[in-house]
mmCIF file of C-alpha atoms in Angstrom:
data_model
loop_
_atom_site.group_PDB
_atom_site.id
_atom_site.type_symbol
_atom_site.label_atom_id
_atom_site.label_comp_id
_atom_site.label_asym_id
_atom_site.label_seq_id
_atom_site.Cartn_x
_atom_site.Cartn_y
_atom_site.Cartn_z
ATOM 1 C CA MET A 1 37.744 -94.058 1.286
ATOM 2 C CA PHE A 2 37.988 -91.543 4.119
ATOM 3 C CA LYS A 3 38.685 -87.941 3.096
ATOM 4 C CA ILE A 4 40.277 -85.490 5.538
ATOM 5 C CA ASP A 5 38.778 -81.967 5.591
ATOM 6 C CA ASN A 6 35.572 -83.382 4.120
ATOM 7 C CA PRO A 7 32.993 -80.580 3.628
ATOM 8 C CA ILE A 8 30.239 -83.006 4.681
ATOM 9 C CA SER A 9 31.956 -83.560 8.033
ATOM 10 C CA ASN A 10 32.353 -79.801 8.358
ATOM 11 C CA ARG A 11 28.625 -79.238 7.757
ATOM 12 C CA LYS A 12 27.626 -81.872 10.304
ATOM 13 C CA ASN A 13 30.107 -80.393 12.757
ATOM 14 C CA ILE A 14 28.441 -77.002 12.303
ATOM 15 C CA ILE A 15 24.876 -78.374 12.591
ATOM 16 C CA HIS A 16 25.806 -80.078 15.851
ATOM 17 C CA ALA A 17 27.123 -76.796 17.242
ATOM 18 C CA PHE A 18 23.991 -74.928 16.127
ATOM 19 C CA PHE A 19 21.466 -77.186 17.843
ATOM 20 C CA LEU A 20 23.574 -77.712 20.964
ATOM 21 C CA ALA A 21 23.888 -73.940 21.405
ATOM 22 C CA LEU A 22 20.177 -73.513 20.701
ATOM 23 C CA ALA A 23 19.587 -75.750 23.713
ATOM 24 C CA ILE A 24 22.182 -74.790 26.304
ATOM 25 C CA THR A 25 22.103 -71.003 25.832
ATOM 26 C CA ILE A 26 19.045 -70.937 28.070
ATOM 27 C CA ALA A 27 21.349 -71.819 30.975
ATOM 28 C CA GLU A 28 24.054 -69.336 29.985
ATOM 29 C CA PRO A 29 26.144 -68.865 33.132
ATOM 30 C CA SER A 30 26.538 -65.116 32.680
ATOM 31 C CA THR A 31 22.823 -64.286 32.390
ATOM 32 C CA ILE A 32 19.904 -66.679 32.953
ATOM 33 C CA MET A 33 21.565 -69.281 35.165
ATOM 34 C CA PRO A 34 22.414 -66.897 38.052
ATOM 35 C CA LEU A 35 18.894 -65.458 38.041
ATOM 36 C CA MET A 36 17.256 -68.907 37.916
ATOM 37 C CA VAL A 37 19.288 -70.155 40.876
ATOM 38 C CA HIS A 38 18.701 -66.847 42.665
ATOM 39 C CA HIS A 39 14.950 -67.522 42.398
ATOM 40 C CA PHE A 40 15.365 -70.588 44.609
ATOM 41 C CA SER A 41 18.139 -69.247 46.882
ATOM 42 C CA ASP A 42 19.275 -65.798 48.024
ATOM 43 C CA SER A 43 22.868 -66.979 48.565
ATOM 44 C CA VAL A 44 25.502 -65.673 46.131
ATOM 45 C CA VAL A 45 27.681 -68.638 47.149
ATOM 46 C CA ILE A 46 24.964 -71.009 45.867
ATOM 47 C CA VAL A 47 24.894 -69.030 42.610
ATOM 48 C CA GLY A 48 28.657 -69.534 42.302
ATOM 49 C CA ILE A 49 28.381 -73.255 43.030
ATOM 50 C CA PHE A 50 25.718 -73.807 40.385
ATOM 51 C CA ALA A 51 27.657 -71.790 37.804
ATOM 52 C CA SER A 52 30.540 -74.197 38.428
ATOM 53 C CA LEU A 53 28.348 -77.300 38.222
ATOM 54 C CA LEU A 54 27.343 -76.518 34.633
ATOM 55 C CA ARG A 55 30.867 -77.319 33.458
ATOM 56 C CA GLY A 56 32.826 -78.344 36.535
ATOM 57 C CA GLY A 57 31.591 -81.941 36.679
ATOM 58 C CA ALA A 58 33.850 -82.781 33.764
ATOM 59 C CA VAL A 59 36.990 -82.171 35.816
ATOM 60 C CA ILE A 60 36.954 -85.397 37.775
ATOM 61 C CA ILE A 61 36.483 -87.832 34.917
ATOM 62 C CA GLN A 62 38.615 -86.769 31.959
ATOM 63 C CA LEU A 63 41.781 -88.616 32.932
ATOM 64 C CA TYR A 64 39.753 -91.765 33.537
ATOM 65 C CA ALA A 65 38.118 -91.322 30.127
ATOM 66 C CA ALA A 66 41.557 -90.928 28.516
ATOM 67 C CA PHE A 67 42.742 -94.115 30.261
ATOM 68 C CA TYR A 68 40.373 -96.065 28.016
ATOM 69 C CA ALA A 69 40.249 -93.707 25.013
ATOM 70 C CA GLN A 70 43.971 -94.128 24.298
ATOM 71 C CA THR A 71 43.192 -97.691 23.138
ATOM 72 C CA TYR A 72 40.192 -96.847 20.926
ATOM 73 C CA LYS A 73 40.593 -96.871 17.177
ATOM 74 C CA ARG A 74 37.147 -95.279 16.918
ATOM 75 C CA VAL A 75 35.402 -93.180 19.571
ATOM 76 C CA MET A 76 32.015 -92.420 17.977
ATOM 77 C CA PRO A 77 30.153 -95.388 19.558
ATOM 78 C CA TYR A 78 31.171 -94.163 23.002
ATOM 79 C CA LEU A 79 30.255 -90.582 22.156
ATOM 80 C CA GLY A 80 26.736 -91.770 21.295
ATOM 81 C CA ARG A 81 26.270 -92.962 24.882
ATOM 82 C CA VAL A 82 27.469 -89.607 26.165
ATOM 83 C CA PHE A 83 24.876 -87.844 23.993
ATOM 84 C CA PHE A 84 22.048 -89.980 25.386
ATOM 85 C CA PHE A 85 22.848 -89.325 29.053
ATOM 86 C CA ARG A 86 23.406 -85.595 28.478
ATOM 87 C CA PHE A 87 19.913 -85.342 26.988
ATOM 88 C CA LEU A 88 18.374 -87.130 29.987
ATOM 89 C CA SER A 89 20.221 -84.863 32.448
ATOM 90 C CA TRP A 90 19.091 -81.671 30.705
ATOM 91 C CA PHE A 91 15.463 -82.765 30.423
ATOM 92 C CA MET A 92 15.426 -83.780 34.102
ATOM 93 C CA ILE A 93 16.290 -80.223 35.152
ATOM 94 C CA GLY A 94 13.212 -78.836 33.418
ATOM 95 C CA ALA A 95 11.007 -81.654 34.693
ATOM 96 C CA SER A 96 12.089 -81.117 38.304
ATOM 97 C CA ILE A 97 11.329 -77.387 38.095
ATOM 98 C CA PHE A 98 7.937 -78.135 36.490
ATOM 99 C CA PHE A 99 6.781 -80.813 38.938
ATOM 100 C CA ILE A 100 8.400 -79.537 42.167
ATOM 101 C CA GLY A 101 9.287 -75.867 41.659
ATOM 102 C CA ASP A 102 8.408 -73.527 44.515
ATOM 103 C CA LYS A 103 6.628 -76.273 46.479
ATOM 104 C CA ASN A 104 10.025 -77.395 47.794
ATOM 105 C CA LYS A 105 12.755 -75.019 46.716
ATOM 106 C CA THR A 106 15.535 -77.002 48.409
ATOM 107 C CA LEU A 107 14.551 -80.207 46.624
ATOM 108 C CA THR A 108 14.244 -78.371 43.320
ATOM 109 C CA LEU A 109 17.723 -76.927 43.767
ATOM 110 C CA PHE A 110 19.036 -80.418 44.491
ATOM 111 C CA PHE A 111 17.633 -81.804 41.236
ATOM 112 C CA ILE A 112 18.840 -78.788 39.251
ATOM 113 C CA GLY A 113 22.309 -79.271 40.717
ATOM 114 C CA PHE A 114 22.254 -83.008 40.103
ATOM 115 C CA GLY A 115 21.150 -82.481 36.514
ATOM 116 C CA LEU A 116 23.815 -79.863 35.858
ATOM 117 C CA PHE A 117 26.497 -82.047 37.425
ATOM 118 C CA SER A 118 25.409 -85.108 35.403
ATOM 119 C CA PHE A 119 25.306 -83.071 32.207
ATOM 120 C CA SER A 120 28.795 -81.748 32.902
ATOM 121 C CA PHE A 121 30.115 -85.104 34.152
ATOM 122 C CA MET A 122 29.215 -86.821 30.874
ATOM 123 C CA ALA A 123 30.858 -83.938 29.022
ATOM 124 C CA GLY A 124 34.127 -85.070 30.607
ATOM 125 C CA PHE A 125 33.971 -88.204 28.480
ATOM 126 C CA GLY A 126 32.593 -86.285 25.523
ATOM 127 C CA ALA A 127 35.394 -83.706 25.516
ATOM 128 C CA ILE A 128 38.049 -86.405 25.078
ATOM 129 C CA TYR A 129 36.138 -88.111 22.276
ATOM 130 C CA PHE A 130 35.217 -84.823 20.572
ATOM 131 C CA LYS A 131 38.795 -83.510 20.442
ATOM 132 C CA GLU A 132 39.984 -86.891 19.189
ATOM 133 C CA LEU A 133 37.473 -86.672 16.353
ATOM 134 C CA GLN A 134 38.431 -83.097 15.465
ATOM 135 C CA ALA A 135 42.090 -84.138 15.234
ATOM 136 C CA LYS A 136 41.192 -87.081 12.985
ATOM 137 C CA LEU A 137 38.736 -85.298 10.716
ATOM 138 C CA PHE A 138 40.512 -82.008 9.996
ATOM 139 C CA SER A 139 44.008 -80.673 9.279
ATOM 140 C CA LYS A 140 45.493 -77.842 11.363
ATOM 141 C CA ARG A 141 44.393 -74.974 9.085
ATOM 142 C CA TYR A 142 40.982 -76.470 8.315
ATOM 143 C CA ARG A 143 40.407 -77.301 11.979
ATOM 144 C CA GLY A 144 40.696 -73.653 12.942
ATOM 145 C CA LYS A 145 38.263 -72.788 10.174
ATOM 146 C CA THR A 146 35.677 -75.414 11.100
ATOM 147 C CA MET A 147 35.892 -74.498 14.793
ATOM 148 C CA ALA A 148 35.299 -70.847 13.909
ATOM 149 C CA ASN A 149 32.382 -71.956 11.736
ATOM 150 C CA ARG A 150 31.035 -73.921 14.697
ATOM 151 C CA ARG A 151 31.270 -70.851 16.891
ATOM 152 C CA ILE A 152 29.488 -68.673 14.313
ATOM 153 C CA ALA A 153 26.687 -71.246 13.979
ATOM 154 C CA ALA A 154 26.471 -71.567 17.750
ATOM 155 C CA SER A 155 26.291 -67.793 18.108
ATOM 156 C CA ILE A 156 23.493 -67.487 15.555
ATOM 157 C CA ALA A 157 21.617 -70.254 17.385
ATOM 158 C CA SER A 158 22.218 -68.504 20.682
ATOM 159 C CA ILE A 159 20.780 -65.259 19.332
ATOM 160 C CA ILE A 160 17.658 -67.176 18.314
ATOM 161 C CA SER A 161 17.647 -68.906 21.679
ATOM 162 C CA GLY A 162 18.124 -65.600 23.475
ATOM 163 C CA SER A 163 15.092 -64.181 21.696
ATOM 164 C CA ILE A 164 13.020 -67.235 22.602
ATOM 165 C CA ALA A 165 14.246 -67.062 26.187
ATOM 166 C CA GLY A 166 13.392 -63.378 26.375
ATOM 167 C CA TYR A 167 9.847 -64.099 25.175
ATOM 168 C CA VAL A 168 9.304 -67.010 27.569
ATOM 169 C CA LEU A 169 10.789 -65.189 30.562
ATOM 170 C CA ASN A 170 8.682 -62.127 29.832
ATOM 171 C CA ASN A 171 5.389 -63.941 29.265
ATOM 172 C CA PHE A 172 5.438 -66.759 31.816
ATOM 173 C CA ASP A 173 5.943 -66.577 35.541
ATOM 174 C CA ALA A 174 8.962 -68.022 37.303
ATOM 175 C CA PRO A 175 9.783 -70.821 37.863
ATOM 176 C CA LEU A 176 7.593 -72.389 35.147
ATOM 177 C CA ASN A 177 9.309 -70.281 32.487
ATOM 178 C CA TYR A 178 12.633 -71.960 33.357
ATOM 179 C CA ALA A 179 10.991 -75.399 33.240
ATOM 180 C CA TYR A 180 9.577 -74.764 29.752
ATOM 181 C CA LEU A 181 12.951 -73.578 28.474
ATOM 182 C CA PHE A 182 14.837 -76.647 29.699
ATOM 183 C CA MET A 183 12.328 -79.272 28.563
ATOM 184 C CA ILE A 184 11.788 -77.836 25.092
ATOM 185 C CA SER A 185 15.478 -77.139 24.489
ATOM 186 C CA SER A 186 16.443 -80.735 25.328
ATOM 187 C CA PHE A 187 14.759 -81.902 22.113
ATOM 188 C CA PHE A 188 16.718 -79.393 20.029
ATOM 189 C CA MET A 189 19.800 -80.897 21.619
ATOM 190 C CA VAL A 190 18.816 -84.351 20.317
ATOM 191 C CA ILE A 191 18.815 -83.082 16.712
ATOM 192 C CA GLY A 192 22.402 -81.852 16.982
ATOM 193 C CA PHE A 193 23.544 -85.062 18.647
ATOM 194 C CA GLY A 194 21.876 -87.201 15.979
ATOM 195 C CA VAL A 195 23.468 -85.343 13.068
ATOM 196 C CA PHE A 196 26.961 -85.418 14.599
ATOM 197 C CA TYR A 197 26.683 -89.146 15.264
ATOM 198 C CA THR A 198 26.426 -89.793 11.499
ATOM 199 C CA ILE A 199 29.898 -88.344 10.766
ATOM 200 C CA GLU A 200 32.236 -90.866 9.149
ATOM 201 C CA GLU A 201 35.112 -91.568 11.525
ATOM 202 C CA PRO A 202 38.431 -93.014 10.299
ATOM 203 C CA SER A 203 40.193 -95.746 12.231
ATOM 204 C CA LYS A 204 43.165 -94.508 14.240
ATOM 205 C CA GLU A 205 46.524 -95.943 13.107
ATOM 206 C CA HIS A 206 48.587 -95.425 16.268
ATOM 207 C CA ILE A 207 47.138 -96.272 19.639
ATOM 208 C CA SER A 208 48.640 -96.851 23.065
ATOM 209 C CA LEU A 209 48.374 -100.043 25.058
ATOM 210 C CA LYS A 210 46.226 -99.559 28.129
ATOM 211 C CA GLU A 211 48.039 -99.886 31.417
ATOM 212 C CA GLU A 212 46.989 -102.710 33.700
ATOM 213 C CA HIS A 213 45.663 -100.359 36.362
ATOM 214 C CA PHE A 214 44.419 -96.784 36.356
ATOM 215 C CA LYS A 215 47.016 -95.811 38.976
ATOM 216 C CA HIS A 216 49.763 -96.856 36.534
ATOM 217 C CA PHE A 217 48.147 -94.658 33.915
ATOM 218 C CA LEU A 218 48.173 -91.739 36.339
ATOM 219 C CA LYS A 219 51.879 -92.270 37.086
ATOM 220 C CA ASN A 220 52.674 -92.291 33.349
ATOM 221 C CA SER A 221 50.571 -89.174 32.836
ATOM 222 C CA VAL A 222 52.460 -87.368 35.607
ATOM 223 C CA LYS A 223 55.753 -88.348 33.935
ATOM 224 C CA ILE A 224 54.566 -86.886 30.634
ATOM 225 C CA LEU A 225 53.558 -83.664 32.380
ATOM 226 C CA LYS A 226 56.910 -83.365 34.177
ATOM 227 C CA LEU A 227 58.912 -83.899 30.982
ATOM 228 C CA ASP A 228 56.926 -81.577 28.700
ATOM 229 C CA LYS A 229 57.709 -77.993 29.715
ATOM 230 C CA LEU A 230 55.569 -76.527 26.943
ATOM 231 C CA LEU A 231 52.552 -78.485 28.145
ATOM 232 C CA GLN A 232 53.138 -77.206 31.693
ATOM 233 C CA ARG A 233 53.311 -73.553 30.643
ATOM 234 C CA GLN A 234 50.375 -73.948 28.274
ATOM 235 C CA ILE A 235 48.246 -75.488 31.012
ATOM 236 C CA LEU A 236 49.037 -72.645 33.413
ATOM 237 C CA ALA A 237 48.209 -69.976 30.816
ATOM 238 C CA ILE A 238 44.890 -71.608 29.940
ATOM 239 C CA PHE A 239 44.085 -72.148 33.624
ATOM 240 C CA LEU A 240 44.518 -68.422 34.211
ATOM 241 C CA SER A 241 42.190 -67.713 31.284
ATOM 242 C CA PHE A 242 39.400 -69.255 33.393
ATOM 243 C CA SER A 243 39.843 -66.537 36.012
ATOM 244 C CA TYR A 244 37.098 -64.568 34.262
ATOM 245 C CA LEU A 245 34.742 -67.004 36.021
ATOM 246 C CA LEU A 246 35.706 -65.476 39.352
ATOM 247 C CA SER A 247 33.464 -62.540 38.416
ATOM 248 C CA MET A 248 31.458 -63.299 35.305
ATOM 249 C CA PRO A 249 28.404 -65.027 36.915
ATOM 250 C CA PHE A 250 27.926 -61.994 39.175
ATOM 251 C CA VAL A 251 28.044 -59.298 36.498
ATOM 252 C CA ILE A 252 24.341 -59.780 35.756
ATOM 253 C CA LEU A 253 23.502 -59.558 39.485
ATOM 254 C CA ASN A 254 25.394 -56.272 39.699
ATOM 255 C CA ALA A 255 23.501 -55.034 36.660
ATOM 256 C CA ASN A 256 20.246 -55.937 38.409
ATOM 257 C CA ASN A 257 21.308 -53.658 41.279
ATOM 258 C CA SER A 258 21.847 -50.768 38.866
ATOM 259 C CA PHE A 259 18.549 -50.958 36.962
ATOM 260 C CA THR A 260 15.512 -53.206 36.661
ATOM 261 C CA LEU A 261 16.206 -56.161 34.403
ATOM 262 C CA THR A 262 13.411 -57.393 32.155
ATOM 263 C CA GLY A 263 13.155 -60.671 30.258
ATOM 264 C CA TRP A 264 13.813 -58.789 27.050
ATOM 265 C CA MET A 265 16.959 -57.220 28.478
ATOM 266 C CA LEU A 266 18.269 -60.656 29.418
ATOM 267 C CA GLY A 267 17.531 -61.933 25.940
ATOM 268 C CA GLY A 268 19.189 -58.806 24.570
ATOM 269 C CA PHE A 269 22.375 -59.372 26.561
ATOM 270 C CA ILE A 270 22.524 -62.940 25.257
ATOM 271 C CA THR A 271 22.052 -61.606 21.726
ATOM 272 C CA VAL A 272 24.827 -59.031 22.177
ATOM 273 C CA GLN A 273 27.172 -61.654 23.616
ATOM 274 C CA MET A 274 26.521 -63.944 20.660
ATOM 275 C CA ALA A 275 26.976 -61.024 18.277
ATOM 276 C CA GLY A 276 30.415 -60.635 19.826
ATOM 277 C CA SER A 277 31.027 -64.311 19.160
ATOM 278 C CA ILE A 278 30.063 -63.904 15.498
ATOM 279 C CA ILE A 279 32.234 -60.799 15.114
ATOM 280 C CA GLY A 280 35.199 -62.516 16.740
ATOM 281 C CA SER A 281 34.913 -65.747 14.761
ATOM 282 C CA THR A 282 34.217 -64.020 11.432
ATOM 283 C CA PHE A 283 36.807 -61.261 11.522
ATOM 284 C CA LEU A 284 39.440 -62.644 13.901
ATOM 285 C CA TRP A 285 39.492 -66.341 14.728
ATOM 286 C CA ARG A 286 38.841 -67.648 11.176
ATOM 287 C CA LYS A 287 41.876 -65.723 9.960
ATOM 288 C CA ILE A 288 44.344 -66.587 12.755
ATOM 289 C CA HIS A 289 46.190 -69.914 12.583
ATOM 290 C CA ASP A 290 48.730 -68.952 15.236
ATOM 291 C CA TYR A 291 46.870 -70.229 18.288
ATOM 292 C CA GLU A 292 49.287 -68.644 20.763
ATOM 293 C CA LYS A 293 48.426 -65.268 19.229
ATOM 294 C CA MET A 294 44.716 -66.124 19.398
ATOM 295 C CA LEU A 295 45.043 -66.860 23.101
ATOM 296 C CA ARG A 296 46.771 -63.526 23.743
ATOM 297 C CA ILE A 297 44.114 -61.526 21.893
ATOM 298 C CA SER A 298 41.398 -63.338 23.846
ATOM 299 C CA PHE A 299 43.027 -62.274 27.105
ATOM 300 C CA VAL A 300 42.978 -58.657 25.915
ATOM 301 C CA PHE A 301 39.242 -58.685 25.149
ATOM 302 C CA MET A 302 38.380 -60.341 28.466
ATOM 303 C CA ILE A 303 40.454 -57.787 30.392
ATOM 304 C CA LEU A 304 38.704 -54.967 28.529
ATOM 305 C CA ALA A 305 35.311 -56.482 29.428
ATOM 306 C CA PHE A 306 36.016 -56.263 33.160
ATOM 307 C CA CYS A 307 37.550 -52.796 32.854
ATOM 308 C CA VAL A 308 34.243 -51.620 31.387
ATOM 309 C CA ALA A 309 32.265 -53.598 34.010
ATOM 310 C CA ILE A 310 33.965 -51.683 36.840
ATOM 311 C CA PHE A 311 32.423 -48.425 35.617
ATOM 312 C CA ALA A 312 29.197 -49.795 34.045
ATOM 313 C CA SER A 313 25.977 -48.252 35.324
ATOM 314 C CA ASN A 314 23.511 -48.514 32.436
ATOM 315 C CA VAL A 315 22.268 -51.042 29.914
ATOM 316 C CA TYR A 316 24.545 -49.775 27.139
ATOM 317 C CA ALA A 317 27.728 -50.199 29.169
ATOM 318 C CA TYR A 318 26.702 -53.716 30.130
ATOM 319 C CA ALA A 319 26.005 -54.454 26.476
ATOM 320 C CA ILE A 320 29.662 -53.628 25.731
ATOM 321 C CA VAL A 321 30.736 -55.969 28.559
ATOM 322 C CA PHE A 322 28.757 -58.873 27.086
ATOM 323 C CA LEU A 323 29.974 -58.052 23.573
ATOM 324 C CA PHE A 324 33.600 -58.406 24.725
ATOM 325 C CA PHE A 325 32.682 -61.566 26.645
ATOM 326 C CA GLY A 326 31.412 -63.114 23.408
ATOM 327 C CA ILE A 327 34.567 -62.284 21.473
ATOM 328 C CA ALA A 328 36.891 -63.578 24.196
ATOM 329 C CA PHE A 329 34.999 -66.810 24.973
ATOM 330 C CA ASP A 330 35.407 -68.167 21.454
ATOM 331 C CA GLY A 331 39.076 -67.252 21.265
ATOM 332 C CA PHE A 332 39.788 -69.087 24.513
ATOM 333 C CA SER A 333 37.827 -72.138 23.366
ATOM 334 C CA ILE A 334 39.355 -72.446 19.890
ATOM 335 C CA SER A 335 42.926 -71.714 20.935
ATOM 336 C CA GLY A 336 42.849 -74.031 23.939
ATOM 337 C CA MET A 337 41.649 -77.010 21.913
ATOM 338 C CA ASN A 338 44.070 -76.502 19.050
ATOM 339 C CA LEU A 339 47.120 -75.795 21.191
ATOM 340 C CA VAL A 340 46.946 -79.190 22.871
ATOM 341 C CA ILE A 341 46.229 -81.037 19.609
ATOM 342 C CA GLU A 342 49.304 -79.411 18.031
ATOM 343 C CA ILE A 343 51.785 -80.511 20.672
ATOM 344 C CA ALA A 344 50.409 -84.001 21.372
ATOM 345 C CA PRO A 345 51.825 -87.163 19.690
ATOM 346 C CA GLU A 346 49.019 -89.112 17.959
ATOM 347 C CA ASP A 347 49.128 -92.100 20.303
ATOM 348 C CA LYS A 348 49.241 -89.868 23.407
ATOM 349 C CA ARG A 349 46.647 -87.338 22.245
ATOM 350 C CA PRO A 350 43.875 -88.431 24.660
ATOM 351 C CA ILE A 351 46.348 -88.221 27.554
ATOM 352 C CA TYR A 352 47.547 -84.723 26.592
ATOM 353 C CA THR A 353 43.958 -83.597 26.112
ATOM 354 C CA ALA A 354 42.887 -85.025 29.463
ATOM 355 C CA LEU A 355 45.867 -83.546 31.310
ATOM 356 C CA GLN A 356 45.238 -80.072 29.962
ATOM 357 C CA SER A 357 41.452 -80.254 30.372
ATOM 358 C CA SER A 358 41.519 -81.799 33.844
ATOM 359 C CA ILE A 359 44.004 -79.335 35.319
ATOM 360 C CA THR A 360 42.720 -76.187 33.624
ATOM 361 C CA SER A 361 39.115 -77.130 34.382
ATOM 362 C CA ILE A 362 39.796 -76.607 38.053
ATOM 363 C CA GLY A 363 39.304 -72.994 37.032
ATOM 364 C CA LEU A 364 35.640 -73.810 36.440
ATOM 365 C CA PHE A 365 35.228 -73.643 40.199
ATOM 366 C CA PHE A 366 36.324 -69.999 40.346
ATOM 367 C CA PRO A 367 32.662 -68.884 40.661
ATOM 368 C CA ILE A 368 32.525 -70.528 44.097
ATOM 369 C CA LEU A 369 35.555 -68.511 45.220
ATOM 370 C CA GLY A 370 34.029 -65.398 43.674
ATOM 371 C CA GLY A 371 30.776 -66.011 45.536
ATOM 372 C CA VAL A 372 32.580 -66.442 48.854
ATOM 373 C CA ILE A 373 34.617 -63.245 48.333
ATOM 374 C CA LEU A 374 31.498 -61.334 47.320
ATOM 375 C CA LYS A 375 29.600 -62.576 50.369
ATOM 376 C CA TYR A 376 32.181 -61.269 52.820
ATOM 377 C CA VAL A 377 33.450 -58.222 50.925
ATOM 378 C CA GLY A 378 30.161 -57.202 49.330
ATOM 379 C CA ASN A 379 31.939 -55.302 46.574
ATOM 380 C CA TYR A 380 31.656 -56.358 42.934
ATOM 381 C CA GLU A 381 34.582 -54.170 41.876
ATOM 382 C CA ILE A 382 36.941 -56.180 44.092
ATOM 383 C CA ILE A 383 36.287 -59.459 42.286
ATOM 384 C CA TYR A 384 36.445 -57.668 38.916
ATOM 385 C CA ILE A 385 39.919 -56.367 39.784
ATOM 386 C CA LEU A 386 41.051 -59.810 40.973
ATOM 387 C CA SER A 387 39.953 -61.272 37.631
ATOM 388 C CA ILE A 388 41.860 -58.572 35.747
ATOM 389 C CA ILE A 389 45.062 -59.237 37.709
ATOM 390 C CA MET A 390 44.888 -62.993 37.026
ATOM 391 C CA LEU A 391 44.027 -62.439 33.358
ATOM 392 C CA LEU A 392 47.031 -60.126 33.013
ATOM 393 C CA ALA A 393 49.243 -62.857 34.477
ATOM 394 C CA GLY A 394 47.852 -65.313 31.934
ATOM 395 C CA PHE A 395 48.432 -62.846 29.101
ATOM 396 C CA PHE A 396 52.114 -62.348 29.954
ATOM 397 C CA LEU A 397 52.585 -66.098 30.354
ATOM 398 C CA SER A 398 51.000 -66.734 26.947
ATOM 399 C CA THR A 399 53.575 -64.452 25.268
ATOM 400 C CA ASN A 400 56.320 -66.955 26.110
ATOM 401 C CA LEU A 401 54.744 -70.247 25.018
ATOM 402 C CA LYS A 402 56.858 -70.666 21.896
ATOM 403 C CA LYS A 403 60.067 -70.181 23.875
ATOM 404 C CA CYS A 404 59.450 -73.603 25.428
ATOM 405 C CA THR A 405 59.559 -75.429 22.085
#
């Protein structure tokens, strides 16, 4: 007999988050990723493109995934396939750096980009299945709790990972240090995937009939979006929350212009960012069940982060920036997922999830725009201010979400 809010499911949910974070923190887009790409290319535009690839590949596939997922009574078998291909993509990045590396920097960059895109592309399927499982397994109040628990576990893992990354980066020469990090971390990823795959999934009672053609599905999805004013406003607010990506990948490059970064400093920034995540999830997000309020508070912390970044000139100021990043990231993630689950009818949940994720995920390409602006303007403060303006717009929009209900 299936039991909702099962503590066993909660534990497996947390273990999955721990090992996944242990793996992917080594490519954290605010610290290590920009420096790794910068090793193979001097272009800030390329840095922006690769920061987008880590998550942007999911944009183009989520509606297609929802087209099929709306008919599934169980999604775990399909999620297992996603896990397998994500592992292969991640391992391939490390292998390409190890075997090609500086011998052909252009080719190495191609394989890194292809691996990141594949990893992100498969996440487009995984995001639909994952949110479907969270809605099935946990009630509204418990879901917020388990997601906060996931973030705390992920943050602890990231602190460990940051320490490991700091050691490897400090004791091995580039680019082999990046290769070691990716290849070893891919096996930690497998542990998390394996544990999550054993969660008991209930059969879904209400499903939708799949349209004959994908284009019919798209037309129906557009109709849903046009009719649901709350979904429209919610999507716009969450899209604007991604405007931090206009500047965030370049904060570490600006820091590198202010003082000499060491491997231990990079690991330390990751640790501080994850400490912010733990603080936010423990003292804020676990206690807030009003997800509109959670979204607003997250905007405030992200705005504060860039306000500090404008004036930052030493390691301590940048530590505050990354601390606020950590708090805000988790609030955006938890609130965004729960807001769409709350307003979606059970049979249309994959469609609502895909609509929100697909449209808001366009914001994942903000680093490319930020890189282009930085290339021609050459001023980090300009892109920081642009991020602040867009975040302020998102904050004010988020204050009116409930007025649409």
